[in-house]
Amino acid sequence: MAADGDLKPIKKLSLKENYALLTRGLGWEPTYEKKEEIFRTIDFEGIKIHDWEKWEDPFRLTMDAYWKYQGEKERKLYAIIDAFQQNNGQFNVTDARYVQALKLFLNGIVGLEYASHRGFNILGREFPGVGPRIAAQMQAIDELRHATTQIHAISHYNRFFEGMADFPHQFDRVWYLSIPKSFFEDAVSSGPFEFIVAISFAFEYVLTNLAFMPWMSGAAFNGDMSTVSFGFSAQSDEARHMTLGIEVIKFLLEQDPDNVPLVQKWIDKWFWRGYRLLALLATMMDYMLPKRVMSWSEAWTIYYEENGGALFADLARYGIRPPKYADVTIKEKQRVSHEMWSIFYSVRNAVGFPVWLPSAEEMDWFSEKYPDTFDRYYRPRFEHWRELEEKGTPFTNMTLPQLCQVCQWPCIYTEPDDPTEFVHRETEYQGETFHFCSDGCKDIFCNEPEKYVHAWLPVHQIYQGNCFPEGADPTAPDFNPLVAALQYMGIKPGVDGGLMSQHVDASRWEQWTSRPANLHEGAITQAVRKTT
Amino acid sequence: MPVKAIKPGYHGEFRDRVENFRGQQLLNICWEKHTMFGWPMCIPVPPEMPFGALLEQVLPGIYGAHPDFARIKWNEVQWSSAKGPFTPDPSKSMVEHGFKHKTQIRFRTPGLDGHNGAG
Amino acid sequence: MSNIQPVFIALQANNDTLPIIEAICSDNPQAQVNEYPAMVKINCPGRMVIRRSSVEERMGRDFDLRELQINLISLAGEVDESEDEFVLFWKA
């Protein structure tokens, strides 16, 4: 740069100036199109914004820093994934049961990352303010990165274990995966403000710590270097997204007092919907980690009751109260994982991963962690089921469930004050009956029935005959609709579900590692007995 | 408000109308306290099916595996729906009992409250 | 009312974050460090500050506070970031 040698160097901009240029300097007022024609979805929800310039992005991340640090995160992540793969890391996890949780993660969660990518792209187009638009665009890129790194990291497991090969197919069709899928479709088909309150605030700020902190720490504890690395790499973006979430809430509440009741309603709705979605995670934490860091109940205490408590104490100054039915989540924390694992066990032939009964050691851990519920309600059930397994007649439920019209879980939940009584909630809308798993889901329906009357409920679709593989002949004499429905979903009977002790992942694990597939129950093949 | 939508008056088509079930209707059944089964059941039934057929041909297939099931005294069972208690008539059909598409019926078997208290 | 609700920051447990954690503890006497597998979570009542100068002193090199992004797992509290300080706080 000899020619410019005499020029004084330009003064380096401060972080705040630099960010202001990016988010304000690059925006413009339209002249030949009307603003309301460009931003068509910004008014119908009833949110009032008077001044988009009041938007503050606390991280003030500029593009140069964004690419630099994201690039660095990727290099770090791939260095670890490479090392993991080169060193047969898949065989160094605690046991073959751990791998089953990854199937739930890949089939059920990765699709959400991609859906989130789409949702934030829409926001990046729909928001008139430049600051939130840029934040949404960066987040859209982040979410795509999460989906791709997760797929890439888990693809290595797919070379050795069943049940991971067809994840997009399963995400779209498997009965219990309609729960995460419909959650995000509900959000993305809302208006832009509801979407960002739903995902950035209620889901990411209030709830995702549970997924990425204790669960990923648990993955590390079980030796899964690959998963913990993509988990923490994703979560480092998540910290930025969470901050966006709280910024959104403050911005909406400060713009107009009329926004307060709308935001409160969305917080109530999306806290409850997110909480119901996390029931899957409760089960993964309590039942699918062979070595455990903390129980679901402890995690809920720390990450919702303590940290969420601090958050809602802070928001009280705007007139926002903690989410409706938060008290129910606290009552349910002692049982939700046990209720959920029970149903996965009893319908094990219709799920995409094998299941097992908790070992004696694990039941003792549950007794300690769940002193008010486990010995009273669940230990006797598991002991009864163990006897039946030993007799060769394991307990099986062959009948499809009544589903909740909103969250799409089967109505598995019990009364907040009585774990022995099923919850029954129903309503009639335009002459038709609709059922719900809880007051929380019933409220959501009653607020917006037209949004849920056309929910694609897997059980009803199966009974309508809409879930059969192409070429199936329902009039054939030997036609079995449930077997056909499993084929349609991509679940292979005898390969994907069933009992862990009879599963091909378990026998291969023992051949390849010479270690028991279930570290508490001893070997099931000669491959281990020979060496121990 | 039935839904806030970009276009006012949005209507979502009912996906589970009874016409879509090819002559059958859905019936949800719950054996109270028997949480071991995990959920209330959902089955398609012919509207003209007599209640007796439900008792004799359907329920054993669903709940027969439970140790309590064989001990049920059917004349002492307490039946109810969202509308309150009812007394079934084995010779009368689903429709004659007033069961509409997606009605939920529940039965309680006092004294048989789950195996070992575990549902 | 004084700010007593806890804020937190969670960082990956690795060599990059050791000096950051030390700096946090030295600048925030009320900070509590919780170690979990692969993760360190630091709680602090009301307010927590991460000072660039304190981190640089311990790292022995220049440090851009935005580098925190690389090893950050999660946080709670409102954020105020400048070149010199990264602050987490609750207003209530």
XYZ file of C-alpha atoms in Angstrom:
743
model
C 0.000 0.000 0.000
C 2.951 2.257 -0.735
C 0.851 4.769 -2.667
C -1.328 5.359 0.365
C 1.574 5.521 2.738
C 1.089 9.147 3.588
C -2.568 8.856 4.513
C -3.485 8.775 8.159
C -5.053 5.463 9.101
C -8.830 5.747 9.508
C -9.816 5.717 13.144
C -11.071 2.276 14.108
C -14.797 2.304 14.821
C -16.023 1.327 18.226
C -18.121 -1.800 18.518
C -21.268 0.238 18.973
C -20.559 2.501 15.990
C -19.688 -0.450 13.815
C -22.886 -2.268 14.717
C -24.964 0.891 14.253
C -23.633 1.285 10.716
C -24.555 -2.298 9.903
C -28.060 -2.193 11.318
C -29.050 1.405 10.655
C -26.792 2.564 7.883
C -27.738 -0.283 5.565
C -31.490 0.211 5.888
C -33.548 2.543 3.730
C -37.021 3.989 3.504
C -38.870 2.709 0.427
C -40.029 5.345 -2.037
C -41.715 3.590 -4.958
C -43.517 0.840 -2.993
C -45.747 1.389 -0.017
C -44.303 0.095 3.219
C -47.461 -1.867 4.036
C -47.163 -3.617 0.667
C -43.626 -4.702 1.463
C -44.285 -5.854 5.006
C -47.678 -7.502 4.709
C -47.790 -9.686 7.791
C -46.677 -7.208 10.380
C -50.065 -5.850 11.497
C -52.611 -8.638 11.702
C -51.549 -9.955 15.087
C -52.356 -6.623 16.720
C -48.829 -5.813 17.942
C -48.085 -2.097 17.903
C -44.571 -0.899 17.085
C -43.988 2.839 17.105
C -40.244 3.049 16.646
C -38.096 0.226 15.271
C -35.008 2.339 16.008
C -35.463 1.552 19.697
C -34.403 -2.016 18.975
C -31.125 -2.823 20.750
C -29.143 -5.920 19.949
C -27.001 -6.514 22.993
C -24.417 -8.701 21.245
C -23.756 -6.159 18.510
C -22.259 -8.840 16.338
C -21.022 -7.455 13.028
C -20.636 -9.579 9.922
C -16.847 -9.742 10.044
C -16.953 -11.000 13.627
C -19.841 -13.347 12.855
C -18.000 -15.166 10.059
C -14.740 -15.161 11.973
C -16.107 -16.726 15.139
C -18.527 -19.081 13.402
C -15.637 -20.284 11.246
C -13.559 -20.872 14.318
C -16.378 -22.830 15.978
C -16.692 -25.037 12.914
C -12.974 -25.770 12.729
C -12.955 -26.717 16.368
C -16.037 -28.896 15.987
C -14.771 -30.742 12.936
C -11.371 -31.340 14.524
C -13.167 -33.170 17.312
C -15.550 -35.049 15.032
C -12.602 -36.172 12.892
C -10.754 -37.415 15.963
C -13.882 -39.168 17.199
C -14.420 -40.967 13.923
C -10.765 -41.871 13.424
C -10.652 -43.404 16.881
C -13.860 -45.459 16.721
C -15.415 -43.186 19.294
C -18.832 -44.757 18.721
C -17.602 -47.813 20.635
C -16.317 -45.818 23.580
C -19.704 -44.653 24.831
C -21.000 -46.321 27.990
C -23.174 -48.930 26.329
C -25.439 -49.581 23.364
C -28.451 -48.121 25.157
C -26.923 -44.666 24.980
C -26.987 -44.836 21.181
C -30.775 -45.218 21.241
C -31.111 -41.680 22.581
C -29.209 -40.419 19.536
C -31.905 -41.946 17.327
C -34.517 -39.830 19.074
C -32.260 -36.816 18.717
C -31.627 -37.321 15.001
C -35.151 -38.334 14.035
C -36.970 -35.881 16.279
C -34.799 -32.837 16.895
C -32.660 -32.229 13.828
C -35.814 -31.558 11.790
C -36.640 -28.798 14.245
C -33.327 -27.089 13.595
C -34.120 -27.061 9.921
C -37.679 -25.828 10.539
C -36.218 -23.083 12.688
C -33.878 -22.114 9.852
C -36.936 -21.639 7.651
C -38.807 -19.710 10.313
C -36.001 -17.214 10.846
C -35.568 -16.737 7.114
C -39.209 -15.685 7.035
C -38.618 -13.214 9.883
C -35.540 -11.888 8.104
C -37.903 -10.944 5.299
C -40.946 -9.838 7.281
C -39.617 -7.487 9.953
C -39.486 -3.837 8.912
C -36.727 -3.050 11.450
C -33.161 -3.590 10.229
C -31.739 -4.629 13.621
C -34.115 -7.556 14.212
C -33.975 -8.455 10.525
C -30.219 -8.913 10.665
C -30.448 -10.848 13.927
C -33.046 -13.147 12.330
C -30.915 -13.678 9.228
C -27.873 -14.599 11.304
C -30.000 -16.967 13.328
C -31.348 -18.580 10.153
C -27.766 -19.355 9.121
C -27.001 -20.660 12.623
C -29.977 -23.021 12.580
C -28.944 -24.447 9.228
C -25.455 -24.958 10.656
C -26.969 -26.843 13.593
C -28.951 -29.146 11.346
C -25.983 -29.915 9.105
C -23.450 -30.463 11.891
C -25.863 -32.704 13.772
C -26.600 -34.772 10.682
C -22.918 -34.961 9.873
C -21.841 -35.962 13.379
C -24.552 -38.597 13.791
C -24.020 -39.964 10.261
C -20.992 -41.742 11.650
C -23.183 -43.667 14.103
C -25.465 -44.525 11.213
C -22.676 -46.680 9.768
C -22.864 -48.964 12.791
C -26.372 -48.797 14.221
C -29.932 -49.237 12.960
C -32.717 -46.667 12.953
C -30.929 -43.544 11.749
C -30.836 -43.912 7.993
C -34.180 -42.333 7.127
C -34.464 -39.415 9.489
C -36.307 -36.919 7.229
C -38.798 -39.636 6.282
C -39.344 -40.543 9.932
C -39.653 -36.921 11.024
C -42.514 -36.445 8.591
C -44.355 -39.695 9.286
C -43.626 -41.434 12.607
C -46.546 -41.120 15.010
C -44.656 -39.708 18.005
C -42.539 -37.413 15.821
C -45.676 -35.522 14.844
C -45.238 -33.997 18.304
C -42.063 -32.007 17.512
C -43.086 -31.501 13.892
C -46.487 -30.021 14.704
C -44.937 -27.865 17.434
C -42.770 -26.036 14.943
C -45.417 -25.922 12.236
C -47.746 -24.255 14.717
C -45.054 -21.636 15.366
C -44.050 -21.034 11.769
C -47.658 -20.664 10.642
C -48.229 -17.951 13.258
C -47.520 -14.310 12.602
C -43.922 -13.040 12.872
C -44.301 -11.653 16.383
C -45.869 -14.795 17.767
C -43.153 -16.865 16.091
C -40.334 -14.897 17.636
C -41.943 -14.876 21.103
C -42.611 -18.611 20.752
C -39.200 -19.687 19.549
C -36.725 -17.044 20.698
C -38.241 -16.370 24.073
C -40.498 -19.155 25.363
C -38.580 -21.999 23.775
C -34.979 -20.846 23.538
C -34.703 -18.541 26.497
C -36.886 -20.372 28.966
C -36.563 -24.010 27.921
C -33.609 -24.985 25.717
C -31.089 -24.811 28.534
C -32.635 -28.076 29.654
C -31.847 -29.670 26.317
C -28.378 -28.400 25.824
C -26.921 -28.078 29.302
C -27.751 -31.145 31.434
C -28.405 -33.376 28.431
C -25.200 -32.504 26.583
C -23.204 -32.611 29.781
C -24.715 -36.085 30.169
C -23.565 -37.009 26.667
C -20.028 -36.012 27.680
C -20.324 -38.052 30.846
C -21.245 -41.077 28.750
C -18.190 -40.657 26.550
C -19.852 -39.219 23.468
C -17.280 -36.638 22.417
C -19.014 -36.122 19.097
C -22.481 -35.267 20.398
C -21.278 -33.039 23.192
C -19.197 -31.110 20.693
C -21.999 -30.402 18.251
C -24.304 -29.749 21.185
C -22.080 -27.147 22.760
C -21.169 -25.663 19.397
C -24.872 -25.195 18.682
C -25.489 -23.887 22.160
C -22.857 -21.192 21.776
C -25.097 -19.770 19.027
C -28.073 -20.441 21.226
C -26.751 -18.068 23.878
C -26.959 -15.316 21.272
C -30.448 -16.445 20.252
C -31.613 -16.442 23.841
C -30.410 -12.907 24.241
C -32.398 -12.041 21.131
C -35.393 -13.650 22.819
C -35.265 -11.461 25.896
C -34.570 -8.388 23.765
C -37.687 -9.094 21.709
C -39.826 -9.326 24.809
C -38.498 -6.078 26.260
C -38.871 -4.298 22.928
C -42.488 -5.408 22.449
C -43.449 -4.568 26.009
C -41.816 -1.150 25.911
C -43.321 -0.179 22.559
C -46.954 -0.163 23.656
C -48.905 -1.226 26.750
C -51.459 -2.893 24.461
C -48.785 -5.432 23.554
C -48.594 -6.765 27.117
C -51.687 -9.030 27.097
C -50.811 -10.401 23.635
C -47.280 -11.226 24.714
C -48.524 -12.783 27.944
C -50.900 -15.024 26.011
C -48.097 -16.166 23.732
C -45.806 -16.800 26.691
C -48.535 -18.930 28.306
C -49.151 -20.852 25.104
C -45.582 -21.445 24.048
C -44.230 -22.214 27.475
C -46.817 -24.962 27.715
C -46.252 -26.244 24.205
C -42.479 -26.224 24.713
C -42.811 -27.950 28.040
C -44.894 -30.744 26.529
C -42.284 -31.159 23.786
C -39.551 -31.496 26.396
C -41.254 -34.527 27.939
C -39.290 -36.466 25.340
C -36.103 -35.032 26.767
C -37.122 -35.873 30.326
C -37.238 -39.491 29.232
C -33.925 -39.292 27.408
C -32.258 -37.858 30.507
C -33.696 -40.218 33.080
C -33.905 -43.475 31.136
C -31.558 -43.356 28.150
C -28.329 -42.094 29.697
C -26.631 -45.143 31.238
C -24.616 -42.767 33.434
C -26.540 -39.796 34.709
C -25.498 -36.282 35.652
C -28.792 -35.161 37.168
C -32.436 -36.176 37.119
C -35.122 -34.437 35.098
C -36.647 -33.256 38.341
C -33.363 -31.637 39.439
C -32.849 -30.088 36.019
C -36.352 -28.624 36.075
C -35.687 -27.166 39.514
C -32.457 -25.479 38.405
C -33.299 -24.403 34.891
C -36.959 -23.587 35.160
C -37.780 -22.868 38.779
C -34.575 -21.015 39.731
C -33.432 -19.446 36.478
C -36.912 -19.004 35.060
C -37.918 -17.530 38.412
C -35.209 -14.868 38.078
C -36.322 -14.085 34.549
C -39.986 -13.647 35.428
C -39.125 -11.590 38.512
C -37.295 -9.259 36.120
C -40.219 -9.082 33.698
C -42.741 -8.325 36.454
C -42.014 -4.613 36.016
C -43.755 -4.788 32.634
C -46.810 -6.501 34.104
C -45.769 -9.938 32.848
C -46.397 -12.888 35.194
C -44.891 -16.384 35.097
C -46.499 -18.679 32.499
C -49.907 -20.112 33.269
C -49.753 -23.730 34.471
C -46.099 -23.446 35.502
C -47.339 -24.918 38.794
C -48.490 -28.034 36.913
C -45.018 -28.544 35.452
C -43.595 -28.539 38.954
C -46.120 -31.132 40.100
C -45.411 -33.263 37.031
C -41.626 -33.205 37.329
C -41.772 -36.176 39.684
C -43.482 -38.432 37.164
C -43.340 -37.296 33.583
C -40.264 -39.313 32.576
C -41.647 -42.472 34.220
C -45.030 -42.157 32.537
C -43.367 -41.578 29.208
C -40.887 -44.456 29.420
C -43.745 -46.753 30.410
C -45.588 -46.032 27.197
C -42.488 -46.414 25.045
C -41.903 -49.790 26.695
C -45.449 -51.035 26.246
C -45.638 -50.009 22.567
C -42.017 -50.912 21.844
C -42.854 -52.698 18.596
C -44.135 -49.469 17.103
C -41.212 -47.198 17.950
C -37.974 -46.542 16.131
C -35.605 -47.707 18.858
C -35.434 -50.660 21.276
C -36.331 -50.201 24.942
C -35.490 -51.881 28.244
C -36.613 -51.992 31.833
C -34.521 -50.003 34.312
C -31.974 -52.158 36.134
C -31.947 -52.659 39.911
C -29.219 -49.993 40.184
C -31.215 -47.588 38.095
C -34.378 -48.156 40.099
C -32.451 -47.398 43.287
C -31.258 -44.161 41.714
C -34.853 -43.304 40.836
C -35.962 -44.063 44.409
C -33.403 -41.574 45.632
C -34.136 -38.899 43.035
C -37.924 -39.354 43.051
C -38.687 -40.140 46.693
C -42.346 -39.110 46.506
C -43.323 -41.079 43.444
C -41.001 -43.805 42.212
C -41.382 -46.511 44.836
C -45.076 -45.882 45.147
C -46.202 -45.768 41.519
C -43.500 -46.953 39.144
C -41.214 -49.471 40.858
C -44.052 -51.993 41.337
C -44.980 -51.569 37.683
C -41.444 -52.206 36.463
C -41.031 -55.175 38.804
C -44.267 -56.685 37.483
C -43.104 -56.116 33.931
C -39.729 -57.711 34.701
C -41.482 -60.846 35.959
C -43.507 -60.970 32.751
C -40.364 -60.551 30.672
C -38.709 -63.395 32.531
C -41.747 -65.591 31.834
C -41.375 -64.778 28.165
C -44.639 -62.820 28.020
C -43.565 -59.169 28.203
C -46.316 -56.615 28.753
C -47.536 -55.105 25.505
C -50.176 -52.560 24.632
C -51.493 -53.139 21.125
C -54.151 -50.417 20.957
C -53.634 -46.943 19.551
C -54.063 -43.982 21.881
C -56.488 -41.130 22.206
C -54.363 -38.150 21.153
C -54.305 -34.566 22.367
C -55.608 -32.334 19.586
C -52.977 -29.670 20.346
C -49.645 -31.173 21.415
C -50.392 -34.517 19.696
C -49.033 -36.560 22.592
C -51.213 -39.510 23.481
C -53.292 -38.512 26.522
C -50.781 -40.154 28.846
C -50.742 -37.539 31.556
C -52.273 -37.873 34.995
C -54.072 -35.346 37.148
C -51.704 -32.737 38.616
C -52.715 -33.770 42.131
C -53.238 -37.497 41.598
C -50.794 -39.646 39.613
C -53.288 -42.537 39.580
C -55.984 -40.722 37.596
C -55.776 -39.966 33.882
C -56.505 -36.388 32.833
C -59.763 -36.099 30.868
C -60.361 -32.785 29.141
C -62.591 -32.297 26.124
C -64.573 -29.606 24.394
C -67.064 -29.350 21.584
C -66.519 -26.996 18.678
C -69.098 -26.713 15.902
C -70.606 -30.035 16.893
C -67.365 -32.040 16.973
C -65.600 -33.369 20.069
C -61.919 -32.629 20.715
C -59.733 -34.177 23.426
C -56.733 -32.766 25.293
C -53.960 -34.001 27.559
C -54.177 -31.032 29.922
C -55.806 -27.729 30.765
C -52.842 -26.026 29.102
C -53.525 -27.646 25.728
C -57.288 -27.207 26.095
C -56.850 -23.453 26.630
C -54.694 -23.208 23.510
C -57.383 -24.915 21.454
C -60.207 -22.836 22.871
C -58.326 -19.611 22.106
C -57.851 -20.532 18.445
C -59.927 -23.578 17.518
C -59.695 -22.953 13.782
C -55.961 -23.479 13.948
C -56.215 -26.974 15.422
C -59.344 -28.519 13.908
C -57.272 -29.644 10.943
C -54.369 -31.059 12.903
C -52.895 -34.156 11.254
C -53.287 -36.619 14.105
C -51.441 -39.835 13.292
C -53.912 -42.189 14.996
C -56.871 -40.726 13.152
C -54.955 -40.728 9.887
C -54.143 -44.414 10.313
C -57.808 -45.198 10.937
C -58.812 -43.147 7.905
C -56.508 -45.291 5.813
C -54.122 -42.480 4.893
C -50.948 -44.043 6.295
C -50.321 -47.033 4.096
C -47.297 -47.509 1.845
C -47.804 -47.018 -1.849
C -49.309 -50.060 -3.482
C -50.829 -51.422 -0.259
C -54.153 -53.200 -0.777
C -56.415 -52.658 2.261
C -58.937 -55.105 0.790
C -56.473 -58.019 0.754
C -57.526 -60.783 3.161
C -54.263 -60.738 5.131
C -54.022 -56.924 5.265
C -52.916 -55.661 8.673
C -53.436 -51.892 8.930
C -51.037 -51.434 11.848
C -48.193 -53.273 10.114
C -48.863 -51.239 6.972
C -48.837 -48.026 9.001
C -45.436 -48.901 10.477
C -44.070 -49.528 6.990
C -45.414 -46.158 5.925
C -43.623 -44.512 8.850
C -40.337 -46.195 8.033
C -40.286 -48.368 11.156
C -39.165 -51.892 10.400
C -40.803 -54.412 12.761
C -38.192 -56.647 14.347
C -35.383 -54.271 13.382
C -36.140 -50.863 14.817
C -38.155 -51.341 18.006
C -38.581 -54.229 20.432
C -36.568 -55.203 23.480
C -32.974 -54.058 23.765
C -31.848 -57.526 24.881
C -33.039 -58.974 21.565
C -31.981 -56.106 19.365
C -29.388 -56.287 16.630
C -27.656 -53.134 17.938
C -27.073 -54.991 21.203
C -25.638 -58.167 19.710
C -23.424 -56.255 17.271
C -22.233 -53.994 20.088
C -21.057 -57.020 22.025
C -19.328 -58.537 18.997
C -17.540 -55.303 18.182
C -16.644 -54.097 21.673
C -16.584 -57.256 23.826
C -18.512 -55.227 26.377
C -22.118 -55.759 27.496
C -24.762 -53.880 25.542
C -26.400 -53.004 28.850
C -23.753 -52.373 31.470
C -26.023 -53.324 34.344
C -27.495 -56.534 33.038
C -24.537 -58.596 31.909
C -23.758 -59.934 28.484
C -26.353 -61.366 26.118
C -23.886 -62.976 23.678
C -20.811 -65.204 23.844
C -18.728 -62.346 22.441
C -18.482 -60.833 25.902
C -18.454 -63.992 27.974
C -15.336 -65.154 26.116
C -13.338 -62.167 27.213
C -14.542 -61.539 30.763
C -61.820 -15.278 18.265
C -61.489 -18.628 16.438
C -58.054 -17.679 15.065
C -56.068 -14.564 14.192
C -55.279 -14.875 10.531
C -53.933 -12.730 7.714
C -57.298 -13.113 5.997
C -60.269 -12.536 8.321
C -62.728 -15.407 8.573
C -60.133 -18.144 8.092
C -61.637 -21.589 8.481
C -59.634 -24.760 8.929
C -61.271 -27.815 7.441
C -62.120 -30.470 10.046
C -59.706 -33.234 9.200
C -61.358 -35.883 11.348
C -64.984 -35.602 10.311
C -66.856 -38.873 10.718
C -67.345 -39.089 6.928
C -63.610 -39.691 6.590
C -63.762 -42.953 8.541
C -65.465 -45.082 5.907
C -68.607 -45.949 7.813
C -67.034 -46.239 11.226
C -66.791 -43.777 14.094
C -64.087 -43.298 16.685
C -64.642 -44.352 20.268
C -62.209 -43.502 23.062
C -62.177 -45.851 26.021
C -60.474 -45.414 29.371
C -60.165 -47.899 32.219
C -59.713 -45.515 35.129
C -56.756 -46.005 37.515
C -55.139 -48.485 35.110
C -52.300 -46.199 34.161
C -50.118 -49.203 33.278
C -51.821 -49.077 29.893
C -50.448 -45.595 29.516
C -53.342 -43.922 27.770
C -57.058 -43.948 26.981
C -57.564 -46.085 23.870
C -58.892 -44.921 20.530
C -60.635 -47.443 18.256
C -62.870 -47.299 15.197
C -66.246 -48.985 15.738
C -69.339 -49.513 13.584
C -72.021 -47.093 14.883
C -74.519 -49.947 15.043
C -72.242 -52.219 17.113
C -74.038 -53.321 20.294
C -72.490 -52.433 23.625
C -72.387 -56.156 24.437
C -69.942 -56.705 21.584
C -67.706 -54.014 23.030
C -67.676 -55.847 26.363
C -67.226 -59.337 24.981
C -65.167 -58.890 21.835
C -63.306 -55.626 22.101
C -62.302 -54.946 25.701
C -60.623 -58.337 26.365
C -58.284 -57.722 23.429
C -57.351 -54.307 24.761
C -57.161 -54.832 28.514
C -57.060 -58.628 28.973
C -53.341 -58.686 29.807
C -53.923 -56.899 33.100
C -54.203 -59.070 36.232
C -57.295 -57.106 37.311
C -59.196 -57.712 34.103
C -60.332 -61.282 34.777
C -61.616 -60.194 38.193
C -63.926 -57.458 36.945
C -67.560 -57.907 38.037
C -69.182 -56.286 35.054
C -72.485 -55.607 36.827
C -70.624 -53.455 39.368
C -68.632 -51.416 36.871
C -69.266 -47.667 36.951
C -69.542 -46.180 33.463
C -69.319 -42.498 32.611
C -68.606 -40.014 29.871
C -68.083 -36.265 29.842
C -71.858 -35.977 30.269
C -71.829 -37.951 33.519
C -72.578 -41.525 34.613
C -74.584 -43.860 32.389
C -75.834 -47.431 32.548
C -75.045 -49.364 29.403
C -77.474 -51.772 27.750
C -75.608 -54.659 26.089
C -78.246 -55.008 23.395
C -78.205 -51.368 22.365
C -75.801 -49.879 19.845
C -73.218 -47.147 20.160
C -75.565 -44.659 18.552
C -78.464 -45.694 20.778
C -76.261 -44.937 23.782
C -75.794 -41.445 22.392
C -72.104 -42.011 21.548
C -71.088 -39.627 18.836
C -67.943 -39.763 16.728
C -64.937 -39.318 19.111
C -66.979 -39.747 22.300
C -64.875 -40.854 25.232
C -66.315 -43.407 27.656
C -64.665 -44.389 30.943
C -65.152 -47.245 33.323
C -64.172 -47.538 36.941
C -63.784 -50.827 38.790
C -63.803 -49.987 42.502
C -61.626 -52.368 44.473
C -59.597 -53.133 41.351
C -57.398 -50.061 41.348
C -54.349 -51.325 39.547
C -51.832 -54.107 40.122
C -49.893 -53.557 43.376
C -50.975 -49.938 43.252
C -48.899 -49.514 40.102
C -51.695 -48.787 37.659
C -34.919 -3.470 45.981
C -31.444 -4.865 45.546
C -30.604 -7.168 42.672
C -30.481 -10.605 44.136
C -31.891 -12.823 41.384
C -29.072 -14.983 40.020
C -27.503 -14.438 36.613
C -25.293 -17.139 35.151
C -22.844 -17.915 32.406
C -21.917 -21.428 31.331
C -18.678 -22.100 29.475
C -17.108 -25.192 28.024
C -14.568 -26.685 30.395
C -11.328 -26.349 28.446
C -7.974 -24.608 28.397
C -9.301 -21.495 26.680
C -11.818 -20.821 29.418
C -9.587 -21.372 32.483
C -8.275 -17.789 32.507
C -11.770 -16.444 31.781
C -13.213 -18.296 34.756
C -10.365 -17.073 36.948
C -10.994 -13.501 35.824
C -14.717 -13.807 36.549
C -14.058 -15.143 40.045
C -11.611 -12.393 40.816
C -13.881 -9.578 39.544
C -17.076 -11.000 41.072
C -16.457 -12.057 44.684
C -19.976 -13.495 44.978
C -19.578 -15.773 41.955
C -20.179 -19.468 42.566
C -18.509 -21.971 40.261
C -20.321 -25.257 39.532
C -18.387 -27.886 37.618
C -20.264 -30.435 35.498
C -18.954 -32.885 32.928
C -17.488 -30.771 30.103
C -19.156 -27.606 31.426
C -18.597 -24.929 34.050
C -21.602 -22.890 35.188
C -20.965 -19.720 37.159
C -23.855 -18.198 39.099
C -23.806 -14.749 40.639
C -26.539 -12.799 42.417
C -27.829 -9.767 40.493
C -24.872 -8.864 38.282
C -21.729 -10.403 36.805
C -18.996 -8.646 34.868
C -16.343 -10.084 32.570
C -13.537 -7.547 32.124
C -11.323 -7.652 29.069
C -8.327 -6.358 31.034
C -8.692 -9.083 33.672
C -8.898 -11.807 31.048
C -5.932 -10.392 29.101
C -3.839 -10.237 32.248
C -4.384 -13.949 32.816
C -4.132 -15.008 29.176
C -1.029 -12.974 28.491
C -2.397 -11.766 25.136
C -4.985 -9.432 23.630
C -8.523 -10.704 24.047
C -11.623 -9.565 22.171
C -14.644 -10.156 24.387
C -16.516 -11.457 21.369
C -14.181 -14.463 21.525
C -16.421 -15.576 24.376
C -18.829 -16.764 21.679
C -16.555 -19.659 20.856
C -16.777 -21.329 24.233
C -20.059 -19.985 25.509
C -22.736 -22.566 26.298
C -25.468 -20.476 27.822
C -26.255 -17.453 29.947
C -29.054 -15.875 31.926
C -29.635 -12.177 32.462
C -29.739 -9.122 30.304
C -26.525 -8.431 28.400
C -24.579 -5.208 28.023
C -21.445 -5.564 25.929
C -18.753 -3.031 25.097
C -15.089 -3.384 24.111
C -14.046 -3.485 27.746
C -16.809 -5.259 29.616
C -19.398 -7.967 29.119
C -22.057 -7.538 31.795
C -24.962 -9.795 32.780
C -27.585 -8.288 35.046
C -31.220 -8.261 36.126
C -32.995 -5.001 36.636
C -35.502 -6.281 39.202
